[in-house]
mmCIF file of C-alpha atoms in Angstrom:
data_model
loop_
_atom_site.group_PDB
_atom_site.id
_atom_site.type_symbol
_atom_site.label_atom_id
_atom_site.label_comp_id
_atom_site.label_asym_id
_atom_site.label_seq_id
_atom_site.Cartn_x
_atom_site.Cartn_y
_atom_site.Cartn_z
ATOM 1 C CA UNK A 1 7.658 -20.464 -11.406
ATOM 2 C CA UNK A 2 10.917 -19.339 -12.961
ATOM 3 C CA UNK A 3 9.086 -16.675 -14.927
ATOM 4 C CA UNK A 4 7.390 -15.443 -11.777
ATOM 5 C CA UNK A 5 10.714 -15.267 -9.972
ATOM 6 C CA UNK A 6 12.251 -13.227 -12.794
ATOM 7 C CA UNK A 7 9.249 -10.909 -12.779
ATOM 8 C CA UNK A 8 9.618 -10.397 -9.026
ATOM 9 C CA UNK A 9 13.329 -9.632 -9.291
ATOM 10 C CA UNK A 10 12.731 -7.142 -12.073
ATOM 11 C CA UNK A 11 9.979 -5.445 -10.077
ATOM 12 C CA UNK A 12 12.341 -5.169 -7.129
ATOM 13 C CA UNK A 13 14.955 -3.565 -9.410
ATOM 14 C CA UNK A 14 12.378 -1.009 -10.528
ATOM 15 C CA UNK A 15 11.355 -0.297 -6.928
ATOM 16 C CA UNK A 16 14.927 0.207 -5.805
ATOM 17 C CA UNK A 17 15.655 2.408 -8.822
ATOM 18 C CA UNK A 18 12.700 4.639 -7.941
ATOM 19 C CA UNK A 19 14.052 4.897 -4.389
ATOM 20 C CA UNK A 20 17.551 5.747 -5.548
ATOM 21 C CA UNK A 21 16.687 8.084 -8.423
ATOM 22 C CA UNK A 22 13.191 9.406 -7.798
ATOM 23 C CA UNK A 23 11.453 11.519 -8.836
ATOM 24 C CA UNK A 24 12.026 9.574 -12.035
ATOM 25 C CA UNK A 25 9.955 8.890 -15.143
ATOM 26 C CA UNK A 26 9.144 5.538 -16.745
ATOM 27 C CA UNK A 27 11.248 6.463 -19.772
ATOM 28 C CA UNK A 28 14.266 7.235 -17.601
ATOM 29 C CA UNK A 29 13.849 3.987 -15.689
ATOM 30 C CA UNK A 30 13.609 2.017 -18.926
ATOM 31 C CA UNK A 31 16.826 3.621 -20.174
ATOM 32 C CA UNK A 32 18.678 3.157 -16.877
ATOM 33 C CA UNK A 33 17.599 -0.460 -16.355
ATOM 34 C CA UNK A 34 17.741 -1.637 -19.966
ATOM 35 C CA UNK A 35 14.034 -2.506 -20.048
ATOM 36 C CA UNK A 36 11.237 -1.620 -22.432
ATOM 37 C CA UNK A 37 9.011 1.294 -21.488
ATOM 38 C CA UNK A 38 5.988 -1.025 -21.523
ATOM 39 C CA UNK A 39 7.653 -3.412 -19.053
ATOM 40 C CA UNK A 40 8.593 -0.580 -16.728
ATOM 41 C CA UNK A 41 5.078 0.850 -16.775
ATOM 42 C CA UNK A 42 3.659 -2.581 -15.955
ATOM 43 C CA UNK A 43 5.919 -2.826 -12.911
ATOM 44 C CA UNK A 44 5.171 0.763 -11.898
ATOM 45 C CA UNK A 45 1.436 0.049 -12.023
ATOM 46 C CA UNK A 46 1.917 -3.016 -9.816
ATOM 47 C CA UNK A 47 4.108 -1.123 -7.343
ATOM 48 C CA UNK A 48 1.565 1.695 -7.180
ATOM 49 C CA UNK A 49 -1.229 -0.825 -6.575
ATOM 50 C CA UNK A 50 0.797 -2.222 -3.658
ATOM 51 C CA UNK A 51 1.178 1.278 -2.209
ATOM 52 C CA UNK A 52 4.969 1.297 -2.651
ATOM 53 C CA UNK A 53 5.252 4.193 -5.115
ATOM 54 C CA UNK A 54 3.237 7.234 -6.043
ATOM 55 C CA UNK A 55 3.396 9.968 -8.639
ATOM 56 C CA UNK A 56 5.813 12.753 -7.761
ATOM 57 C CA UNK A 57 4.538 16.331 -7.637
ATOM 58 C CA UNK A 58 6.427 17.944 -10.457
ATOM 59 C CA UNK A 59 9.691 16.061 -10.085
ATOM 60 C CA UNK A 60 12.834 17.955 -11.024
ATOM 61 C CA UNK A 61 14.088 15.562 -13.652
ATOM 62 C CA UNK A 62 13.437 16.488 -17.271
ATOM 63 C CA UNK A 63 10.895 14.474 -19.180
ATOM 64 C CA UNK A 64 8.340 16.134 -21.381
ATOM 65 C CA UNK A 65 5.816 14.741 -23.790
ATOM 66 C CA UNK A 66 6.477 17.095 -26.656
ATOM 67 C CA UNK A 67 4.868 20.425 -25.862
ATOM 68 C CA UNK A 68 2.226 18.934 -23.592
ATOM 69 C CA UNK A 69 2.157 17.991 -19.943
ATOM 70 C CA UNK A 70 5.340 16.964 -18.122
ATOM 71 C CA UNK A 71 5.875 13.217 -18.081
ATOM 72 C CA UNK A 72 4.764 11.581 -14.854
ATOM 73 C CA UNK A 73 7.536 11.009 -12.347
ATOM 74 C CA UNK A 74 7.517 8.533 -9.480
ATOM 75 C CA UNK A 75 8.789 8.421 -5.907
ATOM 76 C CA UNK A 76 8.563 5.882 -3.123
ATOM 77 C CA UNK A 77 5.791 6.143 -0.568
ATOM 78 C CA UNK A 78 6.555 5.866 3.133
ATOM 79 C CA UNK A 79 5.748 2.153 2.867
ATOM 80 C CA UNK A 80 8.202 1.846 -0.012
ATOM 81 C CA UNK A 81 10.880 3.737 1.909
ATOM 82 C CA UNK A 82 10.384 1.385 4.853
ATOM 83 C CA UNK A 83 11.080 -1.608 2.638
ATOM 84 C CA UNK A 84 14.473 -0.127 1.749
ATOM 85 C CA UNK A 85 15.368 0.091 5.419
ATOM 86 C CA UNK A 86 17.074 -2.593 7.469
ATOM 87 C CA UNK A 87 16.889 -3.978 10.986
ATOM 88 C CA UNK A 88 19.812 -1.693 11.804
ATOM 89 C CA UNK A 89 17.372 1.241 11.780
ATOM 90 C CA UNK A 90 15.766 -0.081 14.959
ATOM 91 C CA UNK A 91 19.182 -0.553 16.553
ATOM 92 C CA UNK A 92 20.203 3.006 15.635
ATOM 93 C CA UNK A 93 17.019 4.468 17.094
ATOM 94 C CA UNK A 94 17.443 2.464 20.279
ATOM 95 C CA UNK A 95 21.054 3.603 20.590
ATOM 96 C CA UNK A 96 20.087 7.259 20.210
ATOM 97 C CA UNK A 97 17.306 6.927 22.786
ATOM 98 C CA UNK A 98 19.834 5.416 25.169
ATOM 99 C CA UNK A 99 22.278 8.239 24.442
ATOM 100 C CA UNK A 100 19.601 10.874 25.116
ATOM 101 C CA UNK A 101 18.598 9.183 28.368
ATOM 102 C CA UNK A 102 22.161 8.842 29.610
ATOM 103 C CA UNK A 103 23.687 12.113 28.423
ATOM 104 C CA UNK A 104 20.721 14.366 27.721
ATOM 105 C CA UNK A 105 18.939 15.494 24.535
ATOM 106 C CA UNK A 106 21.848 17.759 23.618
ATOM 107 C CA UNK A 107 24.021 14.710 23.063
ATOM 108 C CA UNK A 108 21.806 13.588 20.164
ATOM 109 C CA UNK A 109 22.085 17.007 18.560
ATOM 110 C CA UNK A 110 25.861 16.889 18.912
ATOM 111 C CA UNK A 111 25.960 13.392 17.415
ATOM 112 C CA UNK A 112 23.784 14.488 14.481
ATOM 113 C CA UNK A 113 26.043 17.471 13.840
ATOM 114 C CA UNK A 114 29.132 15.258 13.884
ATOM 115 C CA UNK A 115 27.493 12.735 11.559
ATOM 116 C CA UNK A 116 26.486 15.421 9.055
ATOM 117 C CA UNK A 117 29.872 17.156 9.391
ATOM 118 C CA UNK A 118 31.544 14.003 8.093
ATOM 119 C CA UNK A 119 29.174 14.009 5.098
ATOM 120 C CA UNK A 120 29.808 17.716 4.538
ATOM 121 C CA UNK A 121 33.548 17.123 4.490
ATOM 122 C CA UNK A 122 33.149 14.450 1.807
ATOM 123 C CA UNK A 123 31.005 16.760 -0.322
ATOM 124 C CA UNK A 124 33.033 19.932 0.154
ATOM 125 C CA UNK A 125 35.706 19.323 -2.482
ATOM 126 C CA UNK A 126 33.200 18.542 -5.238
ATOM 127 C CA UNK A 127 31.135 21.638 -4.489
ATOM 128 C CA UNK A 128 34.208 23.875 -4.337
ATOM 129 C CA UNK A 129 35.339 22.702 -7.759
ATOM 130 C CA UNK A 130 32.063 24.033 -9.209
ATOM 131 C CA UNK A 131 33.157 27.629 -8.562
ATOM 132 C CA UNK A 132 31.439 30.562 -6.842
ATOM 133 C CA UNK A 133 28.054 30.591 -8.631
ATOM 134 C CA UNK A 134 25.276 29.188 -6.471
ATOM 135 C CA UNK A 135 23.488 27.419 -9.347
ATOM 136 C CA UNK A 136 26.631 25.533 -10.333
ATOM 137 C CA UNK A 137 27.384 24.651 -6.721
ATOM 138 C CA UNK A 138 23.828 23.368 -6.212
ATOM 139 C CA UNK A 139 24.115 21.132 -9.266
ATOM 140 C CA UNK A 140 27.457 19.809 -8.057
ATOM 141 C CA UNK A 141 25.995 19.233 -4.597
ATOM 142 C CA UNK A 142 23.083 17.256 -6.058
ATOM 143 C CA UNK A 143 25.464 15.010 -7.979
ATOM 144 C CA UNK A 144 27.639 14.499 -4.904
ATOM 145 C CA UNK A 145 24.624 13.736 -2.704
ATOM 146 C CA UNK A 146 23.418 11.171 -5.242
ATOM 147 C CA UNK A 147 26.762 9.420 -4.928
ATOM 148 C CA UNK A 148 26.054 9.225 -1.199
ATOM 149 C CA UNK A 149 22.662 7.588 -1.784
ATOM 150 C CA UNK A 150 20.355 10.619 -1.498
ATOM 151 C CA UNK A 151 18.959 10.460 -5.075
ATOM 152 C CA UNK A 152 19.346 14.227 -5.370
ATOM 153 C CA UNK A 153 18.469 16.481 -8.294
ATOM 154 C CA UNK A 154 17.733 20.152 -8.962
ATOM 155 C CA UNK A 155 15.268 22.299 -10.859
ATOM 156 C CA UNK A 156 14.876 26.043 -11.317
ATOM 157 C CA UNK A 157 11.762 27.667 -9.812
ATOM 158 C CA UNK A 158 10.294 31.151 -9.604
ATOM 159 C CA UNK A 159 11.726 32.440 -12.883
ATOM 160 C CA UNK A 160 10.521 35.950 -13.622
ATOM 161 C CA UNK A 161 9.070 36.471 -10.139
ATOM 162 C CA UNK A 162 11.977 38.102 -8.306
ATOM 163 C CA UNK A 163 12.191 34.946 -6.183
ATOM 164 C CA UNK A 164 14.254 32.914 -8.589
ATOM 165 C CA UNK A 165 15.836 29.893 -7.018
ATOM 166 C CA UNK A 166 16.619 26.221 -7.195
ATOM 167 C CA UNK A 167 14.807 23.382 -5.539
ATOM 168 C CA UNK A 168 17.258 20.781 -4.335
ATOM 169 C CA UNK A 169 15.294 17.527 -4.104
ATOM 170 C CA UNK A 170 16.350 14.312 -2.398
ATOM 171 C CA UNK A 171 14.297 11.260 -3.280
ATOM 172 C CA UNK A 172 15.926 9.026 -0.709
ATOM 173 C CA UNK A 173 17.388 9.541 2.756
ATOM 174 C CA UNK A 174 19.757 6.903 4.175
ATOM 175 C CA UNK A 175 18.839 7.958 7.732
ATOM 176 C CA UNK A 176 15.120 8.594 7.214
ATOM 177 C CA UNK A 177 14.028 6.207 9.950
ATOM 178 C CA UNK A 178 16.341 7.830 12.478
ATOM 179 C CA UNK A 179 15.505 11.374 11.348
ATOM 180 C CA UNK A 180 11.781 10.686 11.709
ATOM 181 C CA UNK A 181 12.275 10.392 15.473
ATOM 182 C CA UNK A 182 15.304 12.649 15.807
ATOM 183 C CA UNK A 183 14.799 15.757 13.686
ATOM 184 C CA UNK A 184 18.232 17.003 14.738
ATOM 185 C CA UNK A 185 19.551 15.139 11.691
ATOM 186 C CA UNK A 186 17.330 17.172 9.332
ATOM 187 C CA UNK A 187 18.341 20.430 11.021
ATOM 188 C CA UNK A 188 22.044 19.582 10.831
ATOM 189 C CA UNK A 189 21.722 18.600 7.167
ATOM 190 C CA UNK A 190 19.943 21.845 6.284
ATOM 191 C CA UNK A 191 22.687 23.876 7.944
ATOM 192 C CA UNK A 192 25.338 21.880 6.088
ATOM 193 C CA UNK A 193 23.624 22.575 2.752
ATOM 194 C CA UNK A 194 23.600 26.269 3.616
ATOM 195 C CA UNK A 195 27.307 26.259 4.430
ATOM 196 C CA UNK A 196 28.221 24.307 1.304
ATOM 197 C CA UNK A 197 26.275 26.617 -0.997
ATOM 198 C CA UNK A 198 27.115 29.824 0.846
ATOM 199 C CA UNK A 199 23.525 31.117 1.000
ATOM 200 C CA UNK A 200 20.563 30.950 3.359
ATOM 201 C CA UNK A 201 18.378 27.984 2.378
ATOM 202 C CA UNK A 202 14.872 26.932 3.360
ATOM 203 C CA UNK A 203 13.816 23.340 3.922
ATOM 204 C CA UNK A 204 10.307 23.036 2.502
ATOM 205 C CA UNK A 205 9.637 19.333 2.999
ATOM 206 C CA UNK A 206 11.303 16.232 4.364
ATOM 207 C CA UNK A 207 10.927 12.501 3.994
ATOM 208 C CA UNK A 208 11.188 12.292 7.771
ATOM 209 C CA UNK A 209 8.172 14.604 7.976
ATOM 210 C CA UNK A 210 6.077 12.294 5.828
ATOM 211 C CA UNK A 211 6.630 13.917 2.420
ATOM 212 C CA UNK A 212 7.685 11.943 -0.639
ATOM 213 C CA UNK A 213 10.797 14.032 -1.293
ATOM 214 C CA UNK A 214 13.102 16.217 0.795
ATOM 215 C CA UNK A 215 12.915 19.660 -0.796
ATOM 216 C CA UNK A 216 15.216 22.598 -0.062
ATOM 217 C CA UNK A 217 14.819 26.043 -1.632
ATOM 218 C CA UNK A 218 18.121 27.649 -2.646
ATOM 219 C CA UNK A 219 17.805 31.342 -3.621
ATOM 220 C CA UNK A 220 19.675 32.407 -6.730
ATOM 221 C CA UNK A 221 17.850 35.680 -7.525
ATOM 222 C CA UNK A 222 17.811 38.937 -5.618
ATOM 223 C CA UNK A 223 14.638 39.683 -3.668
ATOM 224 C CA UNK A 224 15.034 43.386 -4.401
ATOM 225 C CA UNK A 225 16.889 43.282 -7.719
ATOM 226 C CA UNK A 226 15.990 42.187 -11.193
ATOM 227 C CA UNK A 227 14.495 38.696 -11.580
ATOM 228 C CA UNK A 228 17.080 36.092 -12.445
ATOM 229 C CA UNK A 229 20.000 37.990 -10.910
ATOM 230 C CA UNK A 230 22.792 35.516 -10.273
ATOM 231 C CA UNK A 231 23.750 35.096 -6.646
ATOM 232 C CA UNK A 232 27.343 34.468 -5.722
ATOM 233 C CA UNK A 233 28.553 32.585 -2.702
ATOM 234 C CA UNK A 234 28.662 34.549 0.563
ATOM 235 C CA UNK A 235 31.471 34.231 3.052
ATOM 236 C CA UNK A 236 31.032 31.401 5.593
ATOM 237 C CA UNK A 237 30.545 33.922 8.405
ATOM 238 C CA UNK A 238 27.406 35.264 6.737
ATOM 239 C CA UNK A 239 25.757 31.897 6.209
ATOM 240 C CA UNK A 240 22.935 30.599 8.365
ATOM 241 C CA UNK A 241 19.386 29.336 8.247
ATOM 242 C CA UNK A 242 17.648 31.782 10.576
ATOM 243 C CA UNK A 243 16.636 34.208 7.790
ATOM 244 C CA UNK A 244 14.189 32.127 5.792
ATOM 245 C CA UNK A 245 13.399 32.975 2.196
ATOM 246 C CA UNK A 246 9.716 33.003 1.253
ATOM 247 C CA UNK A 247 8.393 29.782 -0.253
ATOM 248 C CA UNK A 248 8.478 30.369 -4.031
ATOM 249 C CA UNK A 249 6.085 27.540 -4.770
ATOM 250 C CA UNK A 250 2.329 27.580 -4.609
ATOM 251 C CA UNK A 251 2.134 24.319 -2.756
ATOM 252 C CA UNK A 252 2.482 25.900 0.663
ATOM 253 C CA UNK A 253 4.044 22.754 2.034
ATOM 254 C CA UNK A 254 6.572 22.807 4.815
ATOM 255 C CA UNK A 255 8.523 20.173 6.709
ATOM 256 C CA UNK A 256 6.567 18.769 9.552
#
């Protein structure tokens, strides 16, 4: 019995680590948790069989098997995300429904903007310290978001295509349950990312929309200039999300 209890606790540690750090590989989990790779893979197989995790689609974290295929990375499924939630999610949703009924739908949008503004303020200093280059700011933003529980990471996409950019990925969303019903939170977050980075960004996928990872495209190359041209931060007045950059990926996915 004791052995079974230890096994269960370890499996829960692996599940929570995938939620906090995904997309993440078995090797990275083994290193982070102080476990053997074989033990981690055993727990990953069990979690996958229970429908709690799934393979990520080209996760942004490094992890290559020599010169072959990228190492498999893992993220939580919707079922796995639900298990990380709490009973407070239901209370929050009920409160927002009450707010919308009493003060109108615009009140929820205003609340979402205020909530995200507080997050933006906490992140602002870290991003500013990274300097004016968008790539450096995006990396700093990912690290700061991870500290806030978003399991964020970045990867470069579209190199050599004239649509060079960065995918900012978030493997976990602390307000996913609320944002699933009230998309105002996703919209406010996207606008905050745009302001922090100083460029127009495009939200490609969201956990609230049923995807496994929130994905935001951040352009770093000129659409009309040479591929790989570095983009510097624009002034705040020029930042917005109305002018959407083309999706540089071939997946064709968008937030639902």
